[in-house]
Amino acid sequence: QKEVEQNSGPLSVPEGAIASLNCTYSDRGSQSFFWYRQYSGKSPELIMFIYSNGDKEDGRFTAQLNKASQYVSLLIRDSQPSDSATYLCAVNHSSASKIIFGSGTRLSIRP
Amino acid sequence: DVKVTQSSRYLVKRTGEKVFLECVQDMDHENMFWYRQDPGLGLRLIYFSYDVKMKEKGDIPEGYSVSREKKERFSLILESASTNQTSMYLCASSSGLAGGTDTQYFGPGTRLTVL
């Protein structure tokens, strides 16, 4: 089992709709969770981080964390073509000071 | 804004050459990281450093070494480049306020091709 799992996609969503990206993790002691966006040929850039169970909203983005289910998600409201990218989920490793990245979900927003 | 720079965006080297990849951050961050990214494999940690002259092996350190002589600079060294080291190399830094688990900021990446 991978430590951080994401569906590779591609996930195709119509413009204006809600895109839902999901991530599961195996380390029950993890405390820090991150979502990065990576455009083709570019480096990852941080969108959001979340530490507590529940929802955290920032503009059109909402991160959701459920530690009991070891599940973190990212919702993108009013999806725009510029949201088309690969989204990386990252989770801290509880017994080693490092972050583990998922392989990413490729999101495509169709006009 | 955090700025992480890498010495080259594209690099082409020959098998057996010694390769140096340089990374510099300007935010006085304690932690620095080197990853490689390959299609379908995601980001894999090669080495990281929590302080000057300190280094820790990541998940795939074989064939690589690192150097951190100054806080702002972290170098990745391929002692004898091989074709299977063709990849995108990404440097990242983080403040260190939460150990090694706080937000990481990435440089633009170096796409290395070994012929």
XYZ file of N, CA and C in Angstrom:
678
model
N 0.842 -1.205 0.000
C 0.000 0.000 0.000
C 0.874 1.250 0.000
N 0.575 2.182 -0.902
C 1.315 3.432 -0.928
C 0.960 4.235 0.298
N 1.910 5.053 0.755
C 1.660 5.870 1.934
C 0.637 6.962 1.681
N 0.667 7.525 0.496
C -0.302 8.551 0.109
C -0.832 8.164 -1.275
N -2.134 7.963 -1.366
C -2.724 7.495 -2.618
C -3.683 8.506 -3.193
N -3.546 8.693 -4.495
C -4.452 9.557 -5.243
C -4.815 8.856 -6.544
N -6.016 9.108 -7.022
C -6.400 8.638 -8.341
C -5.657 9.480 -9.368
N -4.980 8.811 -10.300
C -4.129 9.556 -11.233
C -4.925 10.374 -12.247
N -6.211 10.017 -12.437
C -7.028 10.722 -13.416
C -6.711 10.288 -14.836
N -7.024 11.088 -15.848
C -7.460 12.474 -15.672
C -8.906 12.591 -15.231
N -9.158 13.615 -14.415
C -10.489 13.960 -13.975
C -10.956 15.121 -14.837
N -12.045 14.925 -15.565
C -12.545 15.951 -16.462
C -13.809 16.566 -15.875
N -13.790 17.885 -15.729
C -14.894 18.605 -15.092
C -15.298 19.771 -15.986
N -16.592 20.008 -16.185
C -16.986 21.163 -17.007
C -16.712 22.471 -16.297
N -16.421 23.484 -17.069
C -16.174 24.823 -16.526
C -17.358 25.279 -15.692
N -17.073 25.830 -14.523
C -18.118 26.315 -13.641
C -18.597 25.299 -12.614
N -18.247 24.045 -12.800
C -18.674 22.995 -11.873
C -17.689 22.870 -10.716
N -18.016 21.988 -9.786
C -17.136 21.723 -8.645
C -16.244 20.530 -8.974
N -14.950 20.717 -8.804
C -14.002 19.609 -8.965
C -13.669 19.071 -7.580
N -13.697 17.760 -7.445
C -13.439 17.116 -6.160
C -12.250 16.172 -6.302
N -11.208 16.452 -5.549
C -9.977 15.653 -5.617
C -9.785 14.958 -4.276
N -9.444 13.694 -4.325
C -9.381 12.905 -3.107
C -8.007 12.307 -2.866
N -7.733 12.041 -1.591
C -6.430 11.523 -1.200
C -6.618 10.699 0.071
N -6.009 9.532 0.117
C -6.005 8.754 1.350
C -4.560 8.524 1.780
N -4.363 8.341 3.076
C -3.016 8.164 3.586
C -3.002 7.038 4.606
N -1.853 6.448 4.805
C -1.785 5.239 5.631
C -1.268 5.491 7.045
N -0.527 6.589 7.252
C 0.083 6.853 8.559
C -0.929 7.521 9.476
N -1.468 6.786 10.420
C -2.525 7.311 11.280
C -2.033 8.459 12.171
N -0.717 8.552 12.365
C -0.171 9.619 13.196
C 0.086 10.922 12.468
N -0.195 10.981 11.185
C 0.052 12.195 10.409
C -0.769 13.359 10.947
N -0.141 14.558 10.920
C -0.792 15.739 11.489
C -0.914 16.898 10.503
N -0.096 16.873 9.453
C -0.059 18.010 8.522
C -0.381 17.515 7.119
N -1.259 18.269 6.440
C -1.743 17.827 5.130
C -1.711 19.024 4.180
N -1.219 18.778 2.985
C -0.988 19.866 2.040
C -1.553 19.512 0.672
N -2.012 20.537 -0.026
C -2.367 20.383 -1.435
C -1.499 21.330 -2.252
N -0.854 20.757 -3.274
C -0.037 21.529 -4.203
C -0.639 21.409 -5.599
N -0.477 22.455 -6.384
C -0.874 22.446 -7.788
C 0.393 22.504 -8.632
N 0.417 21.707 -9.689
C 1.588 21.684 -10.559
C 1.141 21.743 -12.010
N 1.475 22.838 -12.661
C 1.219 22.958 -14.094
C 2.295 22.190 -14.846
N 1.946 21.747 -16.043
C 2.862 20.950 -16.852
C 4.192 21.675 -17.057
N 5.286 21.039 -16.729
C 6.615 21.613 -16.913
C 7.036 22.594 -15.831
N 6.180 22.789 -14.841
C 6.485 23.731 -13.752
C 6.645 22.977 -12.443
N 7.068 23.691 -11.420
C 7.247 23.077 -10.111
C 5.961 23.211 -9.291
N 5.808 22.379 -8.262
C 4.593 22.450 -7.430
C 4.526 23.772 -6.662
N 3.299 24.263 -6.535
C 3.070 25.455 -5.729
C 1.968 25.149 -4.721
N 2.154 25.637 -3.492
C 1.212 25.340 -2.426
C -0.130 26.034 -2.660
N -1.208 25.273 -2.527
C -2.554 25.856 -2.550
C -3.051 26.042 -1.127
N -3.018 24.969 -0.351
C -3.561 25.023 0.998
C -2.891 23.998 1.880
N -2.944 24.239 3.187
C -2.592 23.205 4.146
C -3.704 23.131 5.184
N -3.832 21.981 5.813
C -4.856 21.781 6.824
C -4.299 20.873 7.900
N -4.606 21.216 9.153
C -4.106 20.431 10.275
C -5.224 19.805 11.103
N -6.427 20.424 11.054
C -7.519 19.980 11.926
C -8.638 19.330 11.128
N -9.327 18.418 11.759
C -10.493 17.797 11.135
C -11.511 18.854 10.724
N -12.156 18.619 9.600
C -13.192 19.531 9.146
C -12.795 20.192 7.848
N -13.396 21.345 7.611
C -13.189 22.078 6.366
C -12.361 23.328 6.595
N -11.595 23.673 5.582
C -10.856 24.936 5.576
C -11.026 25.539 4.197
N -11.520 26.781 4.181
C -11.839 27.426 2.909
C -10.878 28.564 2.615
N -10.504 28.680 1.334
C -9.671 29.797 0.891
C -10.092 30.137 -0.529
N -10.934 31.154 -0.646
C -11.427 31.529 -1.970
C -12.264 30.420 -2.576
N -11.913 29.987 -3.766
C -12.674 28.924 -4.434
C -12.259 27.519 -3.963
N -11.269 27.458 -3.113
C -10.739 26.163 -2.670
C -11.204 25.831 -1.254
N -11.568 24.568 -1.051
C -11.889 24.057 0.278
C -11.157 22.744 0.486
N -10.375 22.684 1.546
C -9.754 21.417 1.934
C -10.598 20.781 3.021
N -10.734 19.473 2.941
C -11.511 18.731 3.930
C -10.641 17.614 4.488
N -10.653 17.488 5.806
C -9.828 16.472 6.458
C -10.685 15.615 7.377
N -10.509 14.309 7.254
C -11.173 13.355 8.144
C -10.103 12.381 8.617
N -9.576 12.619 9.784
C -8.470 11.796 10.294
C -8.931 10.389 10.634
N -10.158 10.243 11.076
C -10.665 8.905 11.417
C -10.683 8.003 10.188
N -11.030 8.582 9.050
C -11.066 7.825 7.795
C -9.760 7.935 7.018
N -8.817 8.729 7.523
C -7.508 8.929 6.879
C -7.705 9.394 5.443
N -8.423 10.479 5.330
C -8.903 10.963 4.043
C -8.823 12.471 4.033
N -8.261 12.999 2.950
C -8.228 14.449 2.780
C -8.647 14.754 1.343
N -9.426 15.808 1.179
C -9.902 16.136 -0.158
C -9.744 17.628 -0.427
N -9.819 17.959 -1.695
C -9.765 19.350 -2.142
C -10.932 19.586 -3.091
N -11.743 20.582 -2.762
C -12.848 20.970 -3.635
C -12.495 22.298 -4.295
N -12.744 22.374 -5.582
C -12.537 23.610 -6.325
C -13.889 24.030 -6.886
N -14.403 25.155 -6.375
C -15.707 25.639 -6.856
C -15.529 26.503 -8.082
N -16.575 26.584 -8.901
C -16.554 27.436 -10.097
C -15.265 27.186 -10.898
N -15.047 25.940 -11.251
C -13.801 25.541 -11.922
C -13.548 26.358 -13.183
N -12.302 26.756 -13.373
C -11.884 27.549 -14.517
C -10.866 26.753 -15.341
N -10.756 27.042 -16.631
C -9.734 26.351 -17.438
C -8.330 26.478 -16.844
N -8.064 27.587 -16.160
C -6.740 27.777 -15.557
C -6.495 26.841 -14.376
N -7.544 26.154 -13.918
C -7.374 25.152 -12.852
C -6.860 23.825 -13.393
N -6.811 23.686 -14.695
C -6.309 22.444 -15.301
C -4.836 22.275 -14.947
N -4.527 21.232 -14.210
C -3.174 21.007 -13.693
C -3.167 19.648 -12.997
N -2.019 19.266 -12.481
C -1.926 18.093 -11.616
C -1.907 18.562 -10.170
N -2.713 17.924 -9.343
C -2.830 18.309 -7.934
C -2.189 17.221 -7.071
N -1.232 17.652 -6.267
C -0.480 16.736 -5.418
C -0.942 16.857 -3.977
N -1.251 15.728 -3.389
C -1.553 15.658 -1.967
C -0.255 15.305 -1.238
N -0.007 15.933 -0.105
C 1.210 15.648 0.665
C 0.847 15.544 2.144
N 1.493 14.592 2.811
C 1.163 14.292 4.206
C 2.458 14.126 4.988
N 2.480 14.658 6.210
C 3.702 14.479 6.983
C 3.828 13.046 7.485
N 5.053 12.608 7.662
C 5.334 11.284 8.199
C 5.508 11.440 9.707
N 4.737 10.717 10.490
C 4.716 10.976 11.929
C 5.997 10.566 12.645
N 6.737 9.632 12.117
C 7.923 9.159 12.826
C 9.214 9.571 12.148
N 9.120 10.318 11.108
C 10.311 10.852 10.438
C 9.950 12.243 9.952
N 10.869 13.169 10.126
C 10.542 14.556 9.808
C 10.598 14.804 8.308
N 9.596 14.321 7.612
C 9.540 14.560 6.178
C 8.090 14.505 5.730
N 7.871 14.939 4.517
C 6.544 14.945 3.912
C 6.531 13.932 2.784
N 5.453 13.186 2.696
C 5.284 12.200 1.630
C 4.274 12.751 0.627
N 4.653 12.703 -0.639
C 3.775 13.202 -1.694
C 3.070 12.044 -2.392
N 1.811 12.269 -2.739
C 1.121 11.357 -3.628
C 1.590 11.577 -5.057
N 1.168 10.698 -5.947
C 1.598 10.786 -7.347
C 0.829 11.841 -8.133
N -0.250 12.339 -7.545
C -0.974 13.430 -8.188
C -2.175 12.989 -8.992
N -3.168 13.880 -9.061
C -4.352 13.696 -9.906
C -4.347 14.764 -10.978
N -4.448 14.320 -12.227
C -4.493 15.283 -13.323
C -5.934 15.742 -13.514
N -6.143 17.058 -13.418
C -7.473 17.662 -13.552
C -7.549 18.427 -14.860
N -8.622 18.204 -15.593
C -8.843 18.925 -16.844
C -10.203 19.599 -16.782
N -10.229 20.909 -16.955
C -11.482 21.668 -16.957
C -11.850 21.928 -18.414
N -12.985 21.394 -18.835
C -13.389 21.556 -20.236
C -14.371 22.722 -20.367
N -14.146 23.595 -21.381
C -14.993 24.776 -21.549
C -16.429 24.406 -21.898
N 7.986 37.094 -0.201
C 7.792 35.815 -0.866
C 9.059 34.970 -0.797
N 8.847 33.696 -0.570
C 9.959 32.758 -0.572
C 10.468 32.612 -1.991
N 11.777 32.651 -2.132
C 12.332 32.432 -3.455
C 13.368 31.324 -3.377
N 13.138 30.291 -4.158
C 14.079 29.196 -4.275
C 14.535 29.149 -5.729
N 15.823 29.237 -5.933
C 16.338 29.213 -7.296
C 17.228 27.999 -7.501
N 17.240 27.526 -8.740
C 18.091 26.414 -9.118
C 18.984 26.859 -10.258
N 20.184 26.322 -10.297
C 21.226 26.857 -11.181
C 20.893 26.717 -12.657
N 20.191 25.678 -13.036
C 19.901 25.466 -14.452
C 18.475 24.979 -14.625
N 17.798 25.379 -15.695
C 16.478 24.828 -15.990
C 16.603 23.535 -16.795
N 17.585 23.517 -17.693
C 17.825 22.335 -18.523
C 19.327 22.035 -18.520
N 19.615 20.736 -18.469
C 21.011 20.308 -18.428
C 21.125 18.998 -19.199
N 22.144 18.909 -20.051
C 22.407 17.664 -20.781
C 23.827 17.228 -20.451
N 23.976 16.018 -19.964
C 25.284 15.493 -19.585
C 25.482 14.107 -20.196
N 26.724 13.676 -20.173
C 27.050 12.349 -20.714
C 27.226 11.352 -19.570
N 26.975 10.102 -19.859
C 27.154 9.023 -18.891
C 28.569 9.083 -18.318
N 28.658 8.977 -16.987
C 29.945 8.981 -16.319
C 30.422 10.348 -15.857
N 29.780 11.406 -16.336
C 30.179 12.751 -15.910
C 29.753 13.006 -14.476
N 30.460 13.873 -13.808
C 30.074 14.345 -12.478
C 29.200 15.569 -12.669
N 28.045 15.569 -12.023
C 27.061 16.624 -12.245
C 26.752 17.324 -10.925
N 26.724 18.634 -10.963
C 26.383 19.434 -9.784
C 25.084 20.200 -10.064
N 24.114 20.041 -9.180
C 22.893 20.832 -9.241
C 22.865 21.720 -7.998
N 22.704 23.018 -8.237
C 22.755 23.969 -7.131
C 21.368 24.520 -6.814
N 21.129 24.753 -5.542
C 19.859 25.324 -5.090
C 20.148 26.395 -4.046
N 19.489 27.524 -4.192
C 19.669 28.625 -3.247
C 18.308 29.150 -2.817
N 18.143 29.353 -1.508
C 16.905 29.970 -0.993
C 17.257 31.237 -0.233
N 16.334 32.193 -0.278
C 16.640 33.514 0.285
C 15.808 33.841 1.519
N 15.192 32.826 2.144
C 14.307 33.094 3.278
C 14.873 32.598 4.608
N 16.144 32.319 4.662
C 16.758 31.882 5.911
C 16.105 30.598 6.456
N 15.659 29.755 5.556
C 15.029 28.504 5.954
C 16.058 27.508 6.489
N 15.620 26.760 7.504
C 16.497 25.752 8.092
C 16.614 24.507 7.209
N 15.481 24.119 6.616
C 15.412 22.828 5.934
C 15.491 22.990 4.431
N 16.219 22.080 3.810
C 16.269 22.045 2.345
C 16.203 20.603 1.896
N 15.614 20.406 0.696
C 15.288 19.068 0.207
C 15.631 18.961 -1.279
N 16.007 17.770 -1.691
C 16.136 17.443 -3.108
C 15.215 16.273 -3.438
N 14.403 16.475 -4.489
C 13.514 15.445 -4.996
C 13.825 15.213 -6.470
N 13.413 14.034 -6.937
C 13.302 13.842 -8.378
C 11.857 13.454 -8.684
N 11.414 13.860 -9.863
C 10.036 13.599 -10.258
C 10.028 12.918 -11.612
N 9.394 11.753 -11.641
C 9.289 10.979 -12.872
C 7.834 10.632 -13.123
N 7.429 10.559 -14.389
C 6.016 10.255 -14.699
C 5.557 8.972 -14.020
N 4.419 9.047 -13.347
C 3.842 7.885 -12.699
C 4.436 7.544 -11.346
N 5.566 8.163 -11.014
C 6.230 7.851 -9.736
C 6.130 8.985 -8.735
N 5.668 10.117 -9.167
C 5.516 11.244 -8.256
C 6.851 11.812 -7.807
N 6.806 12.539 -6.711
C 7.997 13.148 -6.134
C 8.662 12.151 -5.194
N 9.927 11.916 -5.400
C 10.662 11.007 -4.516
C 11.822 11.759 -3.877
N 11.936 11.628 -2.568
C 12.936 12.370 -1.805
C 14.301 11.696 -1.921
N 15.299 12.488 -2.314
C 16.654 11.955 -2.478
C 17.467 12.181 -1.194
N 17.586 13.430 -0.798
C 18.305 13.827 0.411
C 17.633 15.059 0.991
N 17.828 15.273 2.285
C 17.401 16.511 2.892
C 18.395 16.940 3.954
N 18.251 18.181 4.369
C 19.201 18.760 5.325
C 18.449 19.676 6.275
N 18.731 19.531 7.574
C 18.086 20.370 8.577
C 18.992 21.487 9.076
N 20.227 21.459 8.669
C 21.145 22.485 9.163
C 22.405 22.434 8.295
N 23.177 23.466 8.435
C 24.442 23.498 7.699
C 25.276 22.271 8.072
N 25.860 21.687 7.065
C 26.734 20.513 7.184
C 25.999 19.249 7.645
N 24.687 19.318 7.788
C 23.931 18.128 8.154
C 23.151 17.632 6.952
N 23.058 16.317 6.829
C 22.312 15.731 5.728
C 21.688 14.426 6.178
N 20.558 14.109 5.566
C 19.867 12.858 5.859
C 19.472 12.205 4.545
N 19.601 10.906 4.466
C 19.169 10.194 3.264
C 17.648 10.178 3.186
N 17.165 10.345 1.969
C 15.748 10.196 1.723
C 15.431 8.778 1.293
N 14.506 8.662 0.368
C 14.056 7.332 -0.052
C 14.904 6.719 -1.159
N 15.562 7.558 -1.935
C 16.345 7.041 -3.073
C 17.709 7.723 -3.153
N 18.579 7.568 -2.153
C 19.859 8.287 -2.155
C 20.945 7.676 -3.024
N 20.730 6.463 -3.487
C 21.802 5.757 -4.213
C 22.184 6.510 -5.482
N 23.491 6.713 -5.635
C 24.002 7.393 -6.818
C 24.092 8.897 -6.672
N 23.677 9.400 -5.510
C 23.677 10.841 -5.255
C 24.431 11.160 -3.966
N 24.936 12.367 -3.880
C 25.435 12.905 -2.626
C 25.008 14.367 -2.563
N 25.164 14.981 -1.386
C 24.756 16.375 -1.219
C 25.804 17.120 -0.412
N 25.692 18.426 -0.475
C 26.584 19.290 0.292
C 25.804 20.510 0.737
N 25.967 20.862 2.020
C 25.364 22.093 2.524
C 26.395 22.797 3.393
N 27.169 23.639 2.768
C 28.230 24.389 3.445
C 27.725 25.722 3.988
N 26.686 26.260 3.365
C 26.061 27.498 3.824
C 24.566 27.264 3.953
N 23.948 27.994 4.831
C 22.531 27.778 5.128
C 21.657 27.931 3.899
N 21.977 28.886 3.041
C 21.110 29.180 1.915
C 21.327 28.277 0.702
N 22.340 27.450 0.728
C 22.718 26.693 -0.474
C 22.776 25.195 -0.199
N 22.152 24.438 -1.101
C 22.119 22.988 -0.959
C 22.404 22.392 -2.332
N 23.468 21.633 -2.422
C 23.895 21.103 -3.714
C 23.644 19.605 -3.803
N 23.219 19.181 -4.956
C 23.049 17.753 -5.252
C 24.124 17.355 -6.242
N 24.793 16.252 -5.948
C 25.916 15.806 -6.775
C 25.636 14.398 -7.294
N 25.759 14.253 -8.597
C 25.721 12.933 -9.204
C 27.167 12.576 -9.505
N 27.711 11.648 -8.743
C 29.141 11.336 -8.840
C 29.525 10.816 -10.222
N 28.670 9.977 -10.785
C 28.928 9.413 -12.119
C 27.554 9.211 -12.767
N 27.165 10.200 -13.547
C 25.801 10.207 -14.079
C 25.504 8.965 -14.916
N 24.279 8.479 -14.762
C 23.827 7.338 -15.564
C 22.508 7.697 -16.228
N 22.161 6.952 -17.269
C 20.952 7.292 -18.024
C 19.692 7.199 -17.162
N 19.693 6.333 -16.163
C 18.504 6.218 -15.312
C 18.365 7.383 -14.325
N 19.291 8.306 -14.375
C 19.170 9.528 -13.584
C 18.604 10.690 -14.404
N 18.221 10.406 -15.620
C 17.489 11.392 -16.409
C 16.144 11.637 -15.734
N 15.881 12.891 -15.379
C 14.689 13.184 -14.597
C 14.548 14.692 -14.409
N 13.429 15.081 -13.792
C 13.250 16.459 -13.312
C 13.686 16.476 -11.846
N 14.595 17.378 -11.520
C 15.092 17.498 -10.148
C 14.543 18.779 -9.532
N 13.929 18.628 -8.376
C 13.285 19.748 -7.697
C 13.908 19.945 -6.324
N 14.251 21.185 -6.064
C 14.753 21.575 -4.746
C 13.621 22.255 -3.991
N 13.580 22.079 -2.693
C 12.562 22.738 -1.875
C 13.184 23.183 -0.567
N 12.556 24.164 0.064
C 13.001 24.575 1.383
C 11.784 24.801 2.280
N 12.005 24.691 3.582
C 10.952 24.996 4.547
C 11.577 25.635 5.776
N 10.751 26.333 6.532
C 11.285 27.147 7.621
C 11.909 26.308 8.728
N 11.338 25.118 8.966
C 11.855 24.305 10.057
C 11.153 24.557 11.380
N 10.150 25.439 11.372
C 9.450 25.752 12.621
C 8.672 24.561 13.147
N 8.282 23.655 12.240
C 7.535 22.458 12.645
C 8.355 21.214 12.347
N 9.634 21.285 12.633
C 10.497 20.155 12.289
C 10.627 20.070 10.796
N 10.440 18.897 10.241
C 10.550 18.756 8.787
C 9.208 18.665 8.118
N 8.164 19.062 8.826
C 6.832 18.798 8.290
C 6.052 20.070 7.987
N 6.746 21.189 7.899
C 6.033 22.403 7.541
C 6.071 22.619 6.031
N 5.408 23.661 5.599
C 5.210 23.889 4.178
C 6.537 23.975 3.441
N 6.611 23.276 2.329
C 7.799 23.313 1.494
C 7.545 24.190 0.278
N 8.559 24.972 -0.074
C 8.496 25.846 -1.233
C 9.521 25.353 -2.241
N 9.061 25.238 -3.479
C 9.869 24.589 -4.504
C 10.560 25.594 -5.428
N 11.722 25.208 -5.900
C 12.380 25.921 -6.981
C 11.756 25.544 -8.313
N 12.225 26.143 -9.416
C 11.622 25.920 -10.726
C 11.942 24.555 -11.334
N 12.915 23.854 -10.779
C 13.259 22.526 -11.296
C 14.383 22.570 -12.316
N 15.124 21.483 -12.379
C 16.150 21.285 -13.404
C 15.832 19.986 -14.132
N 15.623 20.102 -15.435
C 15.387 18.888 -16.222
C 16.733 18.389 -16.722
N 17.183 17.291 -16.171
C 18.481 16.711 -16.509
C 18.303 15.547 -17.468
N 19.055 15.586 -18.539
C 19.096 14.476 -19.490
C 20.505 13.930 -19.500
N 20.628 12.621 -19.281
C 21.936 11.962 -19.329
C 21.974 11.065 -20.565
N 22.909 11.351 -21.439
C 22.998 10.613 -22.709
C 24.006 9.481 -22.621
